[in-house]
mmCIF file of C-alpha atoms in Angstrom:
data_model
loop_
_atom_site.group_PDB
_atom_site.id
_atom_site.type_symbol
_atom_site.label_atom_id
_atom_site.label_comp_id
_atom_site.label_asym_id
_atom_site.label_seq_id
_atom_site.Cartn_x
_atom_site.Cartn_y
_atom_site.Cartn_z
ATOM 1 C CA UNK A 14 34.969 -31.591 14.436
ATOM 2 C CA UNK A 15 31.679 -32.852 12.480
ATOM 3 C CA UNK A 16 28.558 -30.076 12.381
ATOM 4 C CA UNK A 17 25.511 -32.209 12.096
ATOM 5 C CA UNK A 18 21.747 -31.088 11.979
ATOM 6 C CA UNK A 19 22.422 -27.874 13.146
ATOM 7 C CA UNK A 20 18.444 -26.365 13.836
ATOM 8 C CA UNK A 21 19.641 -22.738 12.123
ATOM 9 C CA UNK A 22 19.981 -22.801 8.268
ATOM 10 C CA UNK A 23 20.891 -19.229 7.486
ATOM 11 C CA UNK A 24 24.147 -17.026 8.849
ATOM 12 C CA UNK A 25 24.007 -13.337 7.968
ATOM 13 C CA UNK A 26 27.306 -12.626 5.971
ATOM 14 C CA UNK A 27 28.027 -9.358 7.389
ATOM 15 C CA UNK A 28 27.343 -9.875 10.764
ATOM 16 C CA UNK A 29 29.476 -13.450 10.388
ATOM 17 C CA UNK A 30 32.549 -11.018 9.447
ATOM 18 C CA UNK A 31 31.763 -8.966 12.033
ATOM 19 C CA UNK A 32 31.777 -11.788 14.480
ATOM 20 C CA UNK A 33 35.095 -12.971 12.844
ATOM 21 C CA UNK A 34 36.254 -9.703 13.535
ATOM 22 C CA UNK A 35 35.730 -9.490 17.094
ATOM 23 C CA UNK A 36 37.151 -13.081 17.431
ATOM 24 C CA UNK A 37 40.158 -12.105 15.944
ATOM 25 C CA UNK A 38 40.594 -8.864 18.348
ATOM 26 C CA UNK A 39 39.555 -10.508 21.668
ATOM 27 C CA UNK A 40 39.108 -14.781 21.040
ATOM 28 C CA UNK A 41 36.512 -16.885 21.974
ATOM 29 C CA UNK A 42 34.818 -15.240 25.262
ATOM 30 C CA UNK A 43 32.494 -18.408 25.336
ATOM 31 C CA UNK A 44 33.634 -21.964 25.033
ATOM 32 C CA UNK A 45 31.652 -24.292 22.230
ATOM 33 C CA UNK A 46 29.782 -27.292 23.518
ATOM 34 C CA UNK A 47 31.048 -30.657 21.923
ATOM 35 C CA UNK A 48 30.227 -34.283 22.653
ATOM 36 C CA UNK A 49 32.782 -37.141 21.611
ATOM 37 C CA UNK A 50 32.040 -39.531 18.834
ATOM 38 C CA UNK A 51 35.202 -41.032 18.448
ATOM 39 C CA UNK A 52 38.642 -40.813 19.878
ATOM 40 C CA UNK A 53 39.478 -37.750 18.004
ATOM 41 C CA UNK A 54 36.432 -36.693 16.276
ATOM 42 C CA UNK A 55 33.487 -34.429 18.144
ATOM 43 C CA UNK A 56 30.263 -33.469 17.651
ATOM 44 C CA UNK A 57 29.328 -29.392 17.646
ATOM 45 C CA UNK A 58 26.529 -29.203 19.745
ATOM 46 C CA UNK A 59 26.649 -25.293 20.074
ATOM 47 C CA UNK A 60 28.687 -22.557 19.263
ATOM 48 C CA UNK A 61 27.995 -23.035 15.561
ATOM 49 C CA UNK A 62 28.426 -18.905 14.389
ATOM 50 C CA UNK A 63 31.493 -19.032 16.498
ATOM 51 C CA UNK A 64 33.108 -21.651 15.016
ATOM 52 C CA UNK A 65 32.258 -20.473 11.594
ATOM 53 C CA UNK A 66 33.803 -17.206 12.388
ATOM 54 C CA UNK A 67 37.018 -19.223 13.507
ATOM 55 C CA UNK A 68 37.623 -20.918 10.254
ATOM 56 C CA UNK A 69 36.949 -17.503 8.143
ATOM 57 C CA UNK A 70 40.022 -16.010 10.253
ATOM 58 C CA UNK A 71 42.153 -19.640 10.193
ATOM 59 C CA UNK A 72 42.049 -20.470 13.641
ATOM 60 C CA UNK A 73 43.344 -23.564 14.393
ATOM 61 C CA UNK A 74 42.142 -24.458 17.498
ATOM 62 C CA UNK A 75 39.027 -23.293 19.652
ATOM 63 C CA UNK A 76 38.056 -23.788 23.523
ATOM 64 C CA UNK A 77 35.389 -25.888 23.866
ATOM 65 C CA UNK A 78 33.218 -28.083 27.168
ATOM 66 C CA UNK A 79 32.768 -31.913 25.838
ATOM 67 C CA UNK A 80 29.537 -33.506 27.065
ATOM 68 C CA UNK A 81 28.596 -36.367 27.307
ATOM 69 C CA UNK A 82 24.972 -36.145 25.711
ATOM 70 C CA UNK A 83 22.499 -38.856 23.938
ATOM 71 C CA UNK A 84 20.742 -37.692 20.559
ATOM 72 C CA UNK A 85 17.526 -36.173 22.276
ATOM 73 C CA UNK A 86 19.329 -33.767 24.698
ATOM 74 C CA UNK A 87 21.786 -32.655 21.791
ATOM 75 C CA UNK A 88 18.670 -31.415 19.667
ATOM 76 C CA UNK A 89 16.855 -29.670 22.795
ATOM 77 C CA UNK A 90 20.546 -27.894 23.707
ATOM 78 C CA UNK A 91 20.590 -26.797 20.223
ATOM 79 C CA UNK A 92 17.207 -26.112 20.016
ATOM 80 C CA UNK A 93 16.818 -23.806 22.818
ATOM 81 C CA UNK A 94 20.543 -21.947 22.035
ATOM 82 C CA UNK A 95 19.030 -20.840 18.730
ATOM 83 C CA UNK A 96 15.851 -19.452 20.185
ATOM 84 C CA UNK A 97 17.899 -17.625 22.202
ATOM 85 C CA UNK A 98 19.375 -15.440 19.371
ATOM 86 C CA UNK A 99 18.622 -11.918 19.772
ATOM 87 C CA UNK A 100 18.671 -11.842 15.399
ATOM 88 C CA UNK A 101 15.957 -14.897 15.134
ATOM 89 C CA UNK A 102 13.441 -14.316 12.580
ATOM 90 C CA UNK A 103 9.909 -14.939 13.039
ATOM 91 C CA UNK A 104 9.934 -17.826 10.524
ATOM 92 C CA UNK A 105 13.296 -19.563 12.554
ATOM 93 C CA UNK A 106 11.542 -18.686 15.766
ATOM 94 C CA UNK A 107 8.314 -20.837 14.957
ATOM 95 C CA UNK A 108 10.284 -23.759 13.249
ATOM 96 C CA UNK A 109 11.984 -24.162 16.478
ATOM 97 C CA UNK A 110 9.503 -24.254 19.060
ATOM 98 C CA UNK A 111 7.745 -26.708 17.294
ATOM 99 C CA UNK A 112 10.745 -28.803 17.067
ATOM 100 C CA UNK A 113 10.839 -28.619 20.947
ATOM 101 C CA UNK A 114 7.595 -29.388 21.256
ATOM 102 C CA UNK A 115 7.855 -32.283 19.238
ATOM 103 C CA UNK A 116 10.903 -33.278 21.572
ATOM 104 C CA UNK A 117 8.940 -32.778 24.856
ATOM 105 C CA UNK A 118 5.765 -34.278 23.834
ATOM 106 C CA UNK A 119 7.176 -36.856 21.894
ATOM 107 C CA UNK A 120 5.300 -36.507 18.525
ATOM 108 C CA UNK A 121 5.544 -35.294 15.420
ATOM 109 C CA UNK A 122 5.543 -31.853 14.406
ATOM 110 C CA UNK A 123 2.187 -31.989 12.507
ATOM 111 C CA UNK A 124 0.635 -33.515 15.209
ATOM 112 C CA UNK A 125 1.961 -30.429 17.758
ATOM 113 C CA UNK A 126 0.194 -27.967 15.353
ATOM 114 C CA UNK A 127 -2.829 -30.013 15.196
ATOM 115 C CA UNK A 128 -3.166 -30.310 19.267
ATOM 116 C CA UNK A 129 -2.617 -26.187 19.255
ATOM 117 C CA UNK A 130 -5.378 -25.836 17.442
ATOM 118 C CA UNK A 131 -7.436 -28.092 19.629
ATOM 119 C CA UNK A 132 -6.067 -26.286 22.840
ATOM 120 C CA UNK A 133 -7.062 -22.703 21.047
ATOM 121 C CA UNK A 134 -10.881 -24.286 20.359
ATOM 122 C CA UNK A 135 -11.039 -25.557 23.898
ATOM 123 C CA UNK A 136 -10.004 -21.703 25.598
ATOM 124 C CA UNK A 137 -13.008 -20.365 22.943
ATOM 125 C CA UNK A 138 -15.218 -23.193 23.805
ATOM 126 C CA UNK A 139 -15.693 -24.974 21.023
ATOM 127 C CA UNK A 140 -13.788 -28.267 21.404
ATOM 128 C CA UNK A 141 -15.233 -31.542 23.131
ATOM 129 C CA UNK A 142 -11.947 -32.673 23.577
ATOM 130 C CA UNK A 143 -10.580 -31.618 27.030
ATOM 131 C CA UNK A 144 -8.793 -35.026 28.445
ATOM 132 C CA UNK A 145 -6.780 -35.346 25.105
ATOM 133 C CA UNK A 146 -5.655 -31.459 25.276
ATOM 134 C CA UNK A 147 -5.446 -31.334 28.687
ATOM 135 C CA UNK A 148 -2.806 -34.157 29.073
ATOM 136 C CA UNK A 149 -0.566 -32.333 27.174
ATOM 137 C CA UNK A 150 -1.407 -28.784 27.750
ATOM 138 C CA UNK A 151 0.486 -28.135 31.042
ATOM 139 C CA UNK A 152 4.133 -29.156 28.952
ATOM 140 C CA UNK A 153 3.397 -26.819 26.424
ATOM 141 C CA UNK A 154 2.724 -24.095 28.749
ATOM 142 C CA UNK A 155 5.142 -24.525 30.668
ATOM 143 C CA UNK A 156 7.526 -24.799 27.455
ATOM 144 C CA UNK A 157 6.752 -20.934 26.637
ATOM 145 C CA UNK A 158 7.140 -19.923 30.091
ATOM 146 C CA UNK A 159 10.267 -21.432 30.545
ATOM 147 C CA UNK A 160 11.035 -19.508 26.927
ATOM 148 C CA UNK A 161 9.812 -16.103 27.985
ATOM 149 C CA UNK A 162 9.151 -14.820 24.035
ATOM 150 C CA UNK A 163 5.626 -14.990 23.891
ATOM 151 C CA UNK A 164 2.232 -16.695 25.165
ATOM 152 C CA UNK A 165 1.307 -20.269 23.476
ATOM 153 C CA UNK A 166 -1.930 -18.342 22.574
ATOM 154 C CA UNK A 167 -0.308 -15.712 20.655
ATOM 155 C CA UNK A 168 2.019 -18.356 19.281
ATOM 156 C CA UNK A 169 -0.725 -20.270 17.658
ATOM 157 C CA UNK A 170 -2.318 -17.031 16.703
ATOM 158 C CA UNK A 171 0.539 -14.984 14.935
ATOM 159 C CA UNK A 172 2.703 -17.784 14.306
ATOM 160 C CA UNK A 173 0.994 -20.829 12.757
ATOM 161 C CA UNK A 174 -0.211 -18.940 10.221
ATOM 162 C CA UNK A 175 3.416 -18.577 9.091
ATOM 163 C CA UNK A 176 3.351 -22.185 8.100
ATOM 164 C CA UNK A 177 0.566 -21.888 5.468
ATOM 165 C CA UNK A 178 2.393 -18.998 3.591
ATOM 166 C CA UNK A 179 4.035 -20.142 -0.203
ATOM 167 C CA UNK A 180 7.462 -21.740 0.210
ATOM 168 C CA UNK A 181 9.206 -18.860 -1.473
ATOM 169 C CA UNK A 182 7.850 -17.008 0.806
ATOM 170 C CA UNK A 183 9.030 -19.178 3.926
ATOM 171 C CA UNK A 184 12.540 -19.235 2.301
ATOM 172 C CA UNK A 185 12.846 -15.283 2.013
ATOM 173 C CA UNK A 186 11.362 -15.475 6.012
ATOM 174 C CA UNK A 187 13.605 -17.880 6.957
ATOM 175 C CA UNK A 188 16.468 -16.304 5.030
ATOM 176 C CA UNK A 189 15.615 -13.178 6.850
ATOM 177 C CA UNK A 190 14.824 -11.228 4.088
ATOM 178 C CA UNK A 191 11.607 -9.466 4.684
ATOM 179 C CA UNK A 192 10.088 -9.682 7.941
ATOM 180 C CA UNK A 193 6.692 -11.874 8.861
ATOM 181 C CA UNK A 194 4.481 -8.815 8.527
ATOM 182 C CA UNK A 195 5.365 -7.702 5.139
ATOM 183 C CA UNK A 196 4.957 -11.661 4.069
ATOM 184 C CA UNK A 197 1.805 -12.204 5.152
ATOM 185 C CA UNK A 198 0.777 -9.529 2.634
ATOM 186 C CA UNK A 199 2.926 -10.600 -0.184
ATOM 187 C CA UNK A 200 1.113 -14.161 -0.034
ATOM 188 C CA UNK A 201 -1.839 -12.405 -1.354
ATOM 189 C CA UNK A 202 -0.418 -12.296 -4.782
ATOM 190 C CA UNK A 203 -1.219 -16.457 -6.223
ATOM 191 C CA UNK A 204 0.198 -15.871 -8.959
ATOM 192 C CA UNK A 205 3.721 -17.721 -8.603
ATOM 193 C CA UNK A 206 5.256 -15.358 -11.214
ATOM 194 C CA UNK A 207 3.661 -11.851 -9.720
ATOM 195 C CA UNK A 208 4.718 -13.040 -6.594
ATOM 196 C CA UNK A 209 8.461 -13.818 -7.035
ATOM 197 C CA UNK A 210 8.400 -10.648 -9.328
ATOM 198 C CA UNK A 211 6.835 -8.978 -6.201
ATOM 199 C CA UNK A 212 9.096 -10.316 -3.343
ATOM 200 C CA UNK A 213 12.562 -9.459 -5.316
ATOM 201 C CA UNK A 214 11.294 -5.781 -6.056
ATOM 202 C CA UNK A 215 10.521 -5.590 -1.862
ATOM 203 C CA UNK A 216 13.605 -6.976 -0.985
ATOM 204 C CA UNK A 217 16.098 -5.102 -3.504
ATOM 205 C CA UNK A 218 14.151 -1.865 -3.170
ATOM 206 C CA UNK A 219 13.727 -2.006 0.718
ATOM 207 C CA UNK A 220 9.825 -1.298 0.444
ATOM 208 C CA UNK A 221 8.155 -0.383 3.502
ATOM 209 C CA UNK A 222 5.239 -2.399 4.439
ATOM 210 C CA UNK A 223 2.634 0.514 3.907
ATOM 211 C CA UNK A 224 4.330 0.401 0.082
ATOM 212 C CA UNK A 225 3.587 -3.251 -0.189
ATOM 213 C CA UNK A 226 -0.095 -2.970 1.096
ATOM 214 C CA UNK A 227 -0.784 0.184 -2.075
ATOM 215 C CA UNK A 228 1.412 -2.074 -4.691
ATOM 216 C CA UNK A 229 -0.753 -5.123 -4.011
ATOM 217 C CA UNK A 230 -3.450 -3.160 -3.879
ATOM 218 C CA UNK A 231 -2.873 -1.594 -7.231
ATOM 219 C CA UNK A 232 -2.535 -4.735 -8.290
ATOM 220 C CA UNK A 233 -5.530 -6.338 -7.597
ATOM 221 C CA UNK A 234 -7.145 -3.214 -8.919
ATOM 222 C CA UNK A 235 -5.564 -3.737 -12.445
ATOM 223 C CA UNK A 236 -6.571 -7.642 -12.595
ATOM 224 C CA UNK A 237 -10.224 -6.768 -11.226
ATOM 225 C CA UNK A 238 -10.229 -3.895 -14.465
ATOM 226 C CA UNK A 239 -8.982 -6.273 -16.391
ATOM 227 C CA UNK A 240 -11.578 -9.233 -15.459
ATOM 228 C CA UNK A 241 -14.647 -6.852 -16.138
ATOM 229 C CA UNK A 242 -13.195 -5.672 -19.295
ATOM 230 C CA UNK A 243 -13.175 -9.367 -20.812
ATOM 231 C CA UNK A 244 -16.361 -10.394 -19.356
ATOM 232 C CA UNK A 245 -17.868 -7.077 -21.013
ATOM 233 C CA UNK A 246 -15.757 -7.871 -24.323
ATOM 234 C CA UNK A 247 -16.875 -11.935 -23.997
ATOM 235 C CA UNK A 248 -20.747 -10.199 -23.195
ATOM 236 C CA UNK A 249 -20.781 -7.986 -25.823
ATOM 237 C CA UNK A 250 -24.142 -5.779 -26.056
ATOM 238 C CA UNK A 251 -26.436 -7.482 -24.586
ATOM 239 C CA UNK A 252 -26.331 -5.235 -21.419
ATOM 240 C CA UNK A 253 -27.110 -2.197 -23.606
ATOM 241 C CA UNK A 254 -29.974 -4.051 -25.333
ATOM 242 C CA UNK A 255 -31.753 -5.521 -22.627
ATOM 243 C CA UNK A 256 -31.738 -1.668 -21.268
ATOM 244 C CA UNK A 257 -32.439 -0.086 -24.604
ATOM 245 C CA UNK A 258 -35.559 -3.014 -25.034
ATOM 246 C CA UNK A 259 -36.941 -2.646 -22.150
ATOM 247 C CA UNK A 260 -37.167 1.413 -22.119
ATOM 248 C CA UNK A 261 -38.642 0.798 -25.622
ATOM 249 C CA UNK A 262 -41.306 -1.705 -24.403
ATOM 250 C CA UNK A 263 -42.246 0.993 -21.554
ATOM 251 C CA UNK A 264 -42.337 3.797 -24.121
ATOM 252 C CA UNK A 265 -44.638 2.728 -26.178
ATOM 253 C CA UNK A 266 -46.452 0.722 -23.418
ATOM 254 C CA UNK A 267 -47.142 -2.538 -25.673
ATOM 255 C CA UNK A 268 -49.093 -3.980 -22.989
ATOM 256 C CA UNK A 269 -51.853 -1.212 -23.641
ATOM 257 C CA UNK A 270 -52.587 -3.307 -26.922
ATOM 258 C CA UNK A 271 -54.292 -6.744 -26.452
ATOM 259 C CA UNK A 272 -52.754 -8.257 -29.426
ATOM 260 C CA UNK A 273 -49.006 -7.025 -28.610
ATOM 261 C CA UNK A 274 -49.593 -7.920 -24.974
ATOM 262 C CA UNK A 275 -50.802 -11.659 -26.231
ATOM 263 C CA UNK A 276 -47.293 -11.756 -28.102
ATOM 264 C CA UNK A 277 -45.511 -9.991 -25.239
ATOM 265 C CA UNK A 278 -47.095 -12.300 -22.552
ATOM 266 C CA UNK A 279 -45.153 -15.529 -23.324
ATOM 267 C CA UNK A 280 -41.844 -13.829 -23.909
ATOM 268 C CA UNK A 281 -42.416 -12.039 -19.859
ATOM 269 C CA UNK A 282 -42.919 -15.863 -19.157
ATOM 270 C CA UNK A 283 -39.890 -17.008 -20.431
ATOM 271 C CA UNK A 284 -37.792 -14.128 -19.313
ATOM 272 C CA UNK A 285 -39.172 -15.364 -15.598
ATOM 273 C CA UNK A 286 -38.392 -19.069 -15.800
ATOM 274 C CA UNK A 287 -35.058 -18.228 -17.042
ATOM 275 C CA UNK A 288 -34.345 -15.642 -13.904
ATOM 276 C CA UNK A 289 -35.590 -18.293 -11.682
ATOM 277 C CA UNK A 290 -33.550 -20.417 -13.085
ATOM 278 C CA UNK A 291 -30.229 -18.402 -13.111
ATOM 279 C CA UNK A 292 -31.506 -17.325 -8.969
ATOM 280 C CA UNK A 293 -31.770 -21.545 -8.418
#
């Protein structure tokens, strides 16, 4: 039996032996879904955990339903099976609808984020494009009905953003190593190194999100310190003797004498244009 493009890329080893486990004490409750693709070779269309489970405890054979299916309904049956996990991740969860999207409305998923966007401007107001979202907007809502996980707005809302995050941070999501909250804080940190430093100290010490939020915090506080510190070091003085001049020049009130305040008149001048300049 061939596994091909299976939609979920990540099985949690304990909960596989657990699963294996449970196979091995009662069987296979549910049959596998198959399709033929030769005499004596079929297709897994779903049951995938299952039959990984079998093999780990050397099962031979499994029960399974053969269907007769063509390419399109074999990704929207496995599509909708893995949305239906009760363990999906955030990251898995948001891969898939837009894969079935992309199925329903027959384009590509870039273009399914791009017409979310456009349906999210129209419900604000500020689209001019109603026909083009329109046309399409009654299969997509209908798609997260039918799916009963949560509203296309909040979808495009709490979920999109997911795909801008760093890709080592999409792999730890989609690996189901931190959850989608604690990432969207960790992709503060640009720094590639800082951040992988970051995410491997979170996941091996189990912190809890308020932990992350006064780590990163402490961390932009040290880079900040450390910014001011070189522009004061690159700066030198000259903040202490533009004060300590311009105390000295009220002091003794220079401008009091006409010949100081002839010399001290061009060098207010320049001082301006320069300001000016800088303000520009």
């Amino acid at each position: 039996m061939q596994d091909k493009q299976q939609p979920r890329r990540y099985f949690d080893p304990e909960k596989l032996e657990k699963l294996a486990q449970s196979i091995q004490e009662h069987g296979i409750l549910e049959p596998l879904i198959v399709r033929p693709l030769t005499d004596d070779t079929y297709e897994l269309i779903c049951g995938d955990r299952r039959f990984k489970a079998s093999q780990k405890i050397g099962l031979k054979e499994v029960p399974v339903n053969v269907l007769l299916l063509d390419d399109n309904q074999v990704k929207e049956i496995r599509l909708i099976e893995n949305l239906q996990r009760e363990d999906l991740n955030a990251f898995e969860e948001t891969e898939g609808i837009l894969e079935l999207l992309a199925i329903k409305l027959e384009m590509p998923t870039d273009s399914v984020v791009s017409l979310l966007y456009k349906m999210a401007n129209e419900e604000k107001g500020n689209s001019n494009q109603n026909v083009l979202v329109s046309s399409k907007s009654q299969i997509i809502q209908n798609l997260f009905n039918a799916l009963g996980r949560l509203s296309w707005q909040s979808f495009v809302s709490s979920r999109l953003p997911l795909l801008k995050l760093f890709p080592d941070i999409q792999q730890a999501l989609r690996n189901g190593l931190i959850e989608y909250t604690k990432a969207k804080f960790i992709n503060k940190i640009k720094d590639q190194s800082q951040r992988v430093d970051f995410l491997e100290q979170v996941v091996s010490q189990n912190w809890s999100l308020r932990t992350i939020k006064e780590k990163i915090c402490a961390l932009n506080n040290t880079q900040t310190s450390t910014e001011e510190n070189q522009i004061s070091t690159e700066n030198g003085d000259y903040p202490k003797r533009v004060t300590s001049v311009l105390n000295q020049i009220k002091k003794m009130r220079l401008w009091s004498d006409p010949n100081k305040r002839s010399k001290l008149e061009p060098l207010i001048t320049q001082l301006e244009q320069l300001i000016a300049a800088n303000s520009a």
